[in-house]
Coordinates of C-alpha atoms in Angstrom, one line a residue:
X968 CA -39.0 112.1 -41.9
X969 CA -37.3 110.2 -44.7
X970 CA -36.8 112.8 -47.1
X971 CA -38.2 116.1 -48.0
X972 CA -38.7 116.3 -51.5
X973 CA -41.2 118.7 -52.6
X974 CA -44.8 120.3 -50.2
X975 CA -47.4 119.3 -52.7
X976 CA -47.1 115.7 -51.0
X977 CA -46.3 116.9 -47.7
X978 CA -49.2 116.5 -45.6
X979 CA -50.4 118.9 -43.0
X980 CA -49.2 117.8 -39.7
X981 CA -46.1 117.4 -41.0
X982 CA -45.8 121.0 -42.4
X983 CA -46.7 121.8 -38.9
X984 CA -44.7 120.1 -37.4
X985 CA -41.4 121.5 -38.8
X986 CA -42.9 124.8 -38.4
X987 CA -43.1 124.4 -34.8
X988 CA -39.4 122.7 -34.7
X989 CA -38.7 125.7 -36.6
X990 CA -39.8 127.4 -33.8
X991 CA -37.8 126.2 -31.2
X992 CA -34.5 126.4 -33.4
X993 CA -35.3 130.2 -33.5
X994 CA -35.6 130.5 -30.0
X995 CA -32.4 128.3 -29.3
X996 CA -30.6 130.7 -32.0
X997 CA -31.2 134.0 -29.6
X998 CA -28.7 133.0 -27.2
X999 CA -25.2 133.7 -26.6
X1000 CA -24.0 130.0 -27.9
X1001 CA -26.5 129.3 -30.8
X1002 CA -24.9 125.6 -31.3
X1003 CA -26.9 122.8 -30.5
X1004 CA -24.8 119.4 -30.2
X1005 CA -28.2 117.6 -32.0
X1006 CA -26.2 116.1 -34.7
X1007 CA -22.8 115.9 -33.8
X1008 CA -21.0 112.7 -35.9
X1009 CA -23.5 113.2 -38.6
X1010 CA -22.2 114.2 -41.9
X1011 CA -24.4 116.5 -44.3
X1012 CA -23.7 117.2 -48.1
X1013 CA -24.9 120.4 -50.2
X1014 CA -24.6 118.8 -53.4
X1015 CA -25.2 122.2 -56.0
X1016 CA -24.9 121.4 -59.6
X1017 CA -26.8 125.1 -60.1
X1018 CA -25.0 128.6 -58.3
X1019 CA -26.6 129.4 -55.5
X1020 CA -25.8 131.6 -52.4
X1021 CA -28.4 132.2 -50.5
X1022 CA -29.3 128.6 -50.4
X1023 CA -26.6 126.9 -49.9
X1024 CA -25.2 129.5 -47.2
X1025 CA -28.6 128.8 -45.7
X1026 CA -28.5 125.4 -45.5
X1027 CA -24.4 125.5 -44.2
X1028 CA -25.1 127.4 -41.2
X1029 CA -28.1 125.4 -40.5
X1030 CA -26.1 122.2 -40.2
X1031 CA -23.1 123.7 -38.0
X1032 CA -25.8 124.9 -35.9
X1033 CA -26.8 121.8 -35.3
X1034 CA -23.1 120.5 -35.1
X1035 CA -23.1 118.6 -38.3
X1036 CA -19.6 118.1 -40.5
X1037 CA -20.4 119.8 -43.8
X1038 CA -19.5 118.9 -47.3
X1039 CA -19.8 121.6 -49.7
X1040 CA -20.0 119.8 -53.5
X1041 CA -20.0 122.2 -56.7
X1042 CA -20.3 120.5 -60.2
X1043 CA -18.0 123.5 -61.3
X1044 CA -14.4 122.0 -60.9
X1045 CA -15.9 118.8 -59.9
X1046 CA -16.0 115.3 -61.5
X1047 CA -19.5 116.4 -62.7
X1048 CA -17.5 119.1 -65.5
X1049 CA -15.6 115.7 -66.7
X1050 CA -18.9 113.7 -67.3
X1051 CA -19.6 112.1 -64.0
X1052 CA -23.2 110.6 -64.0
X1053 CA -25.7 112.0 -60.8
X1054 CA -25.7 108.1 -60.3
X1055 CA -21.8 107.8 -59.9
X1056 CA -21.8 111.0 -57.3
X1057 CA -24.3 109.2 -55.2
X1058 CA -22.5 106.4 -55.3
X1059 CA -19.5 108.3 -54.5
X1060 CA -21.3 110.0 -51.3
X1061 CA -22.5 106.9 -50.2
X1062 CA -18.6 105.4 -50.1
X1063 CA -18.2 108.7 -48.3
X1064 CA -21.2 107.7 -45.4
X1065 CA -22.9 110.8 -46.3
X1066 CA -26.4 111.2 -43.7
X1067 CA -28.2 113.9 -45.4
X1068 CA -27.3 115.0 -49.1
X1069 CA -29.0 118.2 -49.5
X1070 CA -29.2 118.7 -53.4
X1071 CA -29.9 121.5 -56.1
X1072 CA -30.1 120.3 -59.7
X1073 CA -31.1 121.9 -63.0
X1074 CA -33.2 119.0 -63.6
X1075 CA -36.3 118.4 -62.4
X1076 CA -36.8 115.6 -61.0
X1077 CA -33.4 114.9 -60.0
X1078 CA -33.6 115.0 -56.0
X1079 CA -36.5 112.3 -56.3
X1080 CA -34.7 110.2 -58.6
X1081 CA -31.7 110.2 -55.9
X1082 CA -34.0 109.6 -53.1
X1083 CA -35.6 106.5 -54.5
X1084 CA -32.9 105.1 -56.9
X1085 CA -31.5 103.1 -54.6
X1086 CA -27.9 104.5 -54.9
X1087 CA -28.2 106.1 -51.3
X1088 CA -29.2 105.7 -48.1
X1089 CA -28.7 109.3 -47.0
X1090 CA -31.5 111.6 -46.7
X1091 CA -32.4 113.7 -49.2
X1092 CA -33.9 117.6 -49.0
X1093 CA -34.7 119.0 -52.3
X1094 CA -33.3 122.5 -52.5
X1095 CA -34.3 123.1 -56.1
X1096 CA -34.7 121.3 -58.9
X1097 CA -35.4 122.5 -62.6
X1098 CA -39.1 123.9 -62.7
X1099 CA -40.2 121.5 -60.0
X1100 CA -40.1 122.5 -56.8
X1101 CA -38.1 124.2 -53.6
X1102 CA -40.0 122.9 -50.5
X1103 CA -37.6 124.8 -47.8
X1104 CA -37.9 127.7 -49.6
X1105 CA -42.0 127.7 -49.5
X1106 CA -41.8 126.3 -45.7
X1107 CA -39.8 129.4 -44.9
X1108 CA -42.5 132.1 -46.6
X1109 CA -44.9 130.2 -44.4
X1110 CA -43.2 130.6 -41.2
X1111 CA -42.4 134.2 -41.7
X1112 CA -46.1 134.9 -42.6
X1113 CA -47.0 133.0 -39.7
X1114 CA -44.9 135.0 -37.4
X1115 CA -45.5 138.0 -38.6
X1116 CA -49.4 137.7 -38.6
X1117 CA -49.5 135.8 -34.9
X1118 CA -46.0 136.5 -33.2
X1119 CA -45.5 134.9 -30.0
X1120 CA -48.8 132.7 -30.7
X1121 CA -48.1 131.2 -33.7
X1122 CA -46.9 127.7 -32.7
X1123 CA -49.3 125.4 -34.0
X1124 CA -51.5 127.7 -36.3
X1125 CA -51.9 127.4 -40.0
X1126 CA -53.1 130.0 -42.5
X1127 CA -56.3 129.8 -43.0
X1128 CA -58.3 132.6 -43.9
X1129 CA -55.1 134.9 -44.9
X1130 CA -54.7 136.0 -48.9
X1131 CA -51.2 135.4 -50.5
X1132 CA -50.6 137.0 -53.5
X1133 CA -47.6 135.8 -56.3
X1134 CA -46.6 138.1 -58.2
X1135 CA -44.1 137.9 -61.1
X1136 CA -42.4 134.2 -63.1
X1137 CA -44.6 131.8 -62.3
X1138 CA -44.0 129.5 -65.5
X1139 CA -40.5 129.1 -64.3
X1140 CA -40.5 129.9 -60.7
X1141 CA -40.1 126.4 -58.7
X1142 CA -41.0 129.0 -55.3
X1143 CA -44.5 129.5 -56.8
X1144 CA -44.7 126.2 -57.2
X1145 CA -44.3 124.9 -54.0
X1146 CA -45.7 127.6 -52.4
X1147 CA -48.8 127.4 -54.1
X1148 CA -49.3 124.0 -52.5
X1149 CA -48.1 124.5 -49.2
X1150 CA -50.0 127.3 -48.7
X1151 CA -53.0 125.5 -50.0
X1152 CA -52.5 122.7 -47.4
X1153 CA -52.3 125.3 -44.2
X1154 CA -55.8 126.8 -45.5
X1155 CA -54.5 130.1 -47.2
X1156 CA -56.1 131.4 -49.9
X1157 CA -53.9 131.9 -53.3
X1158 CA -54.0 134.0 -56.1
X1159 CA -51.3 134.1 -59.2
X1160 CA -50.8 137.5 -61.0
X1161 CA -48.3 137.5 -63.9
X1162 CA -48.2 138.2 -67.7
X1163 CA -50.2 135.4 -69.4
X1164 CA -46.7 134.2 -70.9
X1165 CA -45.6 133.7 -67.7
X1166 CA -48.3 131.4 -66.7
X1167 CA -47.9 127.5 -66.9
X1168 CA -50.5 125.9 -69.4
X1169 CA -51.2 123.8 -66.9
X1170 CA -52.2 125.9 -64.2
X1171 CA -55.8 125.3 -63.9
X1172 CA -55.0 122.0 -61.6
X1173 CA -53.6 124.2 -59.2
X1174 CA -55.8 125.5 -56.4
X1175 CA -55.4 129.1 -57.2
X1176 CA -57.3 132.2 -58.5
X1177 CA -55.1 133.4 -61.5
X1178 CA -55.1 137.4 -62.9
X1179 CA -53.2 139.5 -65.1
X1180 CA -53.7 142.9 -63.3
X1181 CA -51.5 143.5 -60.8
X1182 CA -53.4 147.0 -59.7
X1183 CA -56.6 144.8 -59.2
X1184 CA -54.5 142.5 -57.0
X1185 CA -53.3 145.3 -55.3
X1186 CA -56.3 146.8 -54.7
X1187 CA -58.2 143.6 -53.3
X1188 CA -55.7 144.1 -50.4
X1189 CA -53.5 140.7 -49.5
X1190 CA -52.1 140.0 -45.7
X1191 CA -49.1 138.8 -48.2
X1192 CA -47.8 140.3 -51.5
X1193 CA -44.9 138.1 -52.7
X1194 CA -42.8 139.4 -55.8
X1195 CA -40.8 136.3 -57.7
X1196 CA -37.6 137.3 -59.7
X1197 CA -37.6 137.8 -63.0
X1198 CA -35.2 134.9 -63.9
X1199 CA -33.4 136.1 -66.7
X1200 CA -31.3 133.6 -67.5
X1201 CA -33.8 131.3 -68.2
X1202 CA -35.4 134.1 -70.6
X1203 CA -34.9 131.7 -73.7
X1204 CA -38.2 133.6 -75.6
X1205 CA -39.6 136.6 -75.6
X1206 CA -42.1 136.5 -73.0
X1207 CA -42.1 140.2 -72.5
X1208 CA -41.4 142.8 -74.7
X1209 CA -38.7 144.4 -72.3
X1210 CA -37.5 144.8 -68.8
X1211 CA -38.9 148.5 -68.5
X1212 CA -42.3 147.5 -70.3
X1213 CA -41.9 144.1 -67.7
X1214 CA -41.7 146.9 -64.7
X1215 CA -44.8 149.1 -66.1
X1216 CA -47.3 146.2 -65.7
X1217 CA -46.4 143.7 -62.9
X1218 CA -43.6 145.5 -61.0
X1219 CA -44.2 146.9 -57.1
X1220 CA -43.7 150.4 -57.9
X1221 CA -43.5 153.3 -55.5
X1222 CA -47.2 154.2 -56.4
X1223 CA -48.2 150.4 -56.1
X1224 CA -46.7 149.7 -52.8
X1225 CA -48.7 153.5 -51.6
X1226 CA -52.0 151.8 -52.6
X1227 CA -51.4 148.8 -50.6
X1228 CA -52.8 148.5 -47.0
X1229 CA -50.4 149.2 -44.1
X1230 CA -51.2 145.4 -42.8
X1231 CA -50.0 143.7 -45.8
X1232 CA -46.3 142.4 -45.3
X1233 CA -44.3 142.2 -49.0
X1234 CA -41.9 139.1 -49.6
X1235 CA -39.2 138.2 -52.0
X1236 CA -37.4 135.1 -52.3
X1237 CA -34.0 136.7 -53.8
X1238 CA -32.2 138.1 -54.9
X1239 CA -33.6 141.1 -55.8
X1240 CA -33.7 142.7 -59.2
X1241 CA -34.7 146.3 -57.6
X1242 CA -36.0 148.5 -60.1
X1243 CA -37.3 145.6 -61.8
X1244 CA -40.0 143.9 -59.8
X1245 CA -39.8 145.7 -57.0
X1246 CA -39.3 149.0 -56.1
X1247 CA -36.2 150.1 -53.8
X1248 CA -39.3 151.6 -50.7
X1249 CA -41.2 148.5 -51.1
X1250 CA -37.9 146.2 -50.4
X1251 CA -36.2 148.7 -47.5
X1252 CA -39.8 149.4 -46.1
X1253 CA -40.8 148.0 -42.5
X1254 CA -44.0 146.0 -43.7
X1255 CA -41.2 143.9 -46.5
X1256 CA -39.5 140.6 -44.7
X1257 CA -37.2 140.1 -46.9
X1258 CA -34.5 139.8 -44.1
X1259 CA -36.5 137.7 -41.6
X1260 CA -37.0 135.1 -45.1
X1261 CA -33.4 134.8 -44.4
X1262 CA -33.2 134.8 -41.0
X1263 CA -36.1 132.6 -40.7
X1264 CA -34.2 130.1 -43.4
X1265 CA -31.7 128.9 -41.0
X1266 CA -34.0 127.8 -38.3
X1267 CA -36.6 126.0 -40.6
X1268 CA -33.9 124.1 -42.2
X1269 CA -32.2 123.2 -38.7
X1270 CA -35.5 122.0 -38.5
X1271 CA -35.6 119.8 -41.6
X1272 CA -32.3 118.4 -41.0
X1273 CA -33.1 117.6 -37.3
X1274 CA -36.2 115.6 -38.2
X1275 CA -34.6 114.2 -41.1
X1276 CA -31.3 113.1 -39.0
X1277 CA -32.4 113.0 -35.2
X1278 CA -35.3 110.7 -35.2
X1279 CA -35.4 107.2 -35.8
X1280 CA -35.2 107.1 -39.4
X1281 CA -37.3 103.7 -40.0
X1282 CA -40.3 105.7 -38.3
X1283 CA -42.5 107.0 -41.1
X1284 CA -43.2 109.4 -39.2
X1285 CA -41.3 113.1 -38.2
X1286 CA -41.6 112.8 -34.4
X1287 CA -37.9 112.7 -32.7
X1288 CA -37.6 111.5 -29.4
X1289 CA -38.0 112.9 -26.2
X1290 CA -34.5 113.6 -25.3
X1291 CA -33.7 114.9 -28.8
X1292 CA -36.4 117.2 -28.2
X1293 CA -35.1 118.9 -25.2
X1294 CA -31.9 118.9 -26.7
X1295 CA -33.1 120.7 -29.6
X1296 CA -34.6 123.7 -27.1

């Protein structure tokens, strides 16, 4: 795997197959010594020029799992706050022998305009970009639902036939996004439900069912109800009248999360505006994976940097080889 850039081009067997590394990084990661010596001398960079926690934590412990130096880059305090071009970072990096530049930009567009410029040879994983995409994130929904629907018998299984409902920010929500296509490509079955503000003009490409009624949603019965944040800082309209009107239509309430059946499991990407989208039973309850999403992270990015760093990296494919394999489990 040469880079992994977004999941609406990411074809089937290949979201598989990280899904089933993913797999065997969790299993390696219930043991006493959860390092793996996998990619010891390589040298991975989590380039953020947005804030992030979750993601970059994420993607930090991945790589140390996996025995990989770590750069962490932040454009606050960095070269970037003086003026510094993406172009002259890269370049920078690349003086550096970076192997892997994991990279979050407010631009979209940006991670595949590093991957194909020509100004690196490092890998590149897109960890959020502008309105684009966030392909680890989706990957990560997927496993959990996986898990969580077949357990112990998921290796090797897609989606198909299960119901995935998104609820919440779609128009800005880069984990709709690529959800909506992975999801699509392992044979669930989508549907969008959101305030028809918050619905990209452009949605009728996608291969998705699209409602305003969150109760109907709710009452149609999902394996998988997934609340987005409301991201207010990038609230630049009005595209509700308020937060508390906001919570009245499309927010998992108490009485919402009652009427949903016991089987179907809630997710959130986080962080969590409680009261807001969801309610605080709906985000504590049993059936919500909020905490295996980030559990579940870690491996399926040890997974993405393994089969971005451990193969052979002219193969256009994401097979490692053999003795990388059993080093991985």
């Amino acid at each position: 795997m040469r880079h992994l850039l977004d999941t609406k081009t990411l074809a089937r067997e290949d979201a598989l197959r990280i899904l089933d590394v993913a797999e065997d990084m969790a299993d390696t990661q219930r043991r006493e010594v959860k390092k793996l010596p996998t990619l010891r001398g390589k040298t991975v960079v989590n380039l953020f020029f947005e804030d992030s926690t979750r993601t970059r934590i994420s993607f930090e412990v991945a790589a140390k799992r996996l025995s990989a130096d770590v750069i962490n880059f932040s454009a606050k305090g960095s070269s970037v706050s003086k003026g510094e071009s993406l172009q002259d970072t890269a370049q920078t990096l690349q003086a550096m022998a970076a192997d892997a530049v994991v990279i979050r930009h407010g631009a979209s567009g940006a991670p595949r305009t590093l991957a194909t410029s020509g100004w690196i040879s490092a890998g590149v994983v897109n960890a959020g970009d502008g309105t684009h995409e966030h392909p680890t994130q989706a990957l990560l929904d997927a496993y959990t639902i996986r898990k969580r629907r077949y357990g112990d018998d998921s290796r090797g299984r897609d989606l198909a036939g299960l119901h995935v409902t998104i609820v919440g920010d779609i128009l800005h929500s880069r984990v709709a996004r690529s959800n909506v296509w992975l999801l699509d490509t392992l044979g669930a079955e989508v549907t969008l439900v959101a305030p028809p503000t918050l619905v990209p003009q452009d949605v009728s490409a996608w291969p998705v069912r699209v409602g305003y009624d969150l109760d109907e949603a709710v009452a149609a019965g999902p394996d998988a109800l997934m609340m987005l944040r409301i991201q207010l800082e990038r609230m630049n309209a009005s595209y509700f009248p308020n937060e508390r009107e906001y919570s009245r239509r499309w927010g998992l309430d108490p009485e919402r999360f009652a009427a949903l059946p016991q089987s179907t499991m809630v997710m959130h990407p986080g962080p969590m505006n409680r009261g807001l989208e969801i309610c605080a039973q709906a985000a504590d309850s049993p059936r919500s994976t909020v905490r295996d999403q980030v559990t579940n992270g870690v491996s399926v990015r040890m997974a993405a940097l393994y089969l971005l760093l451990a193969g052979e990296r002219g193969d256009a494919g994401t097979g490692a080889q053999p003795q990388q394999k059993e080093d991985a489990r």
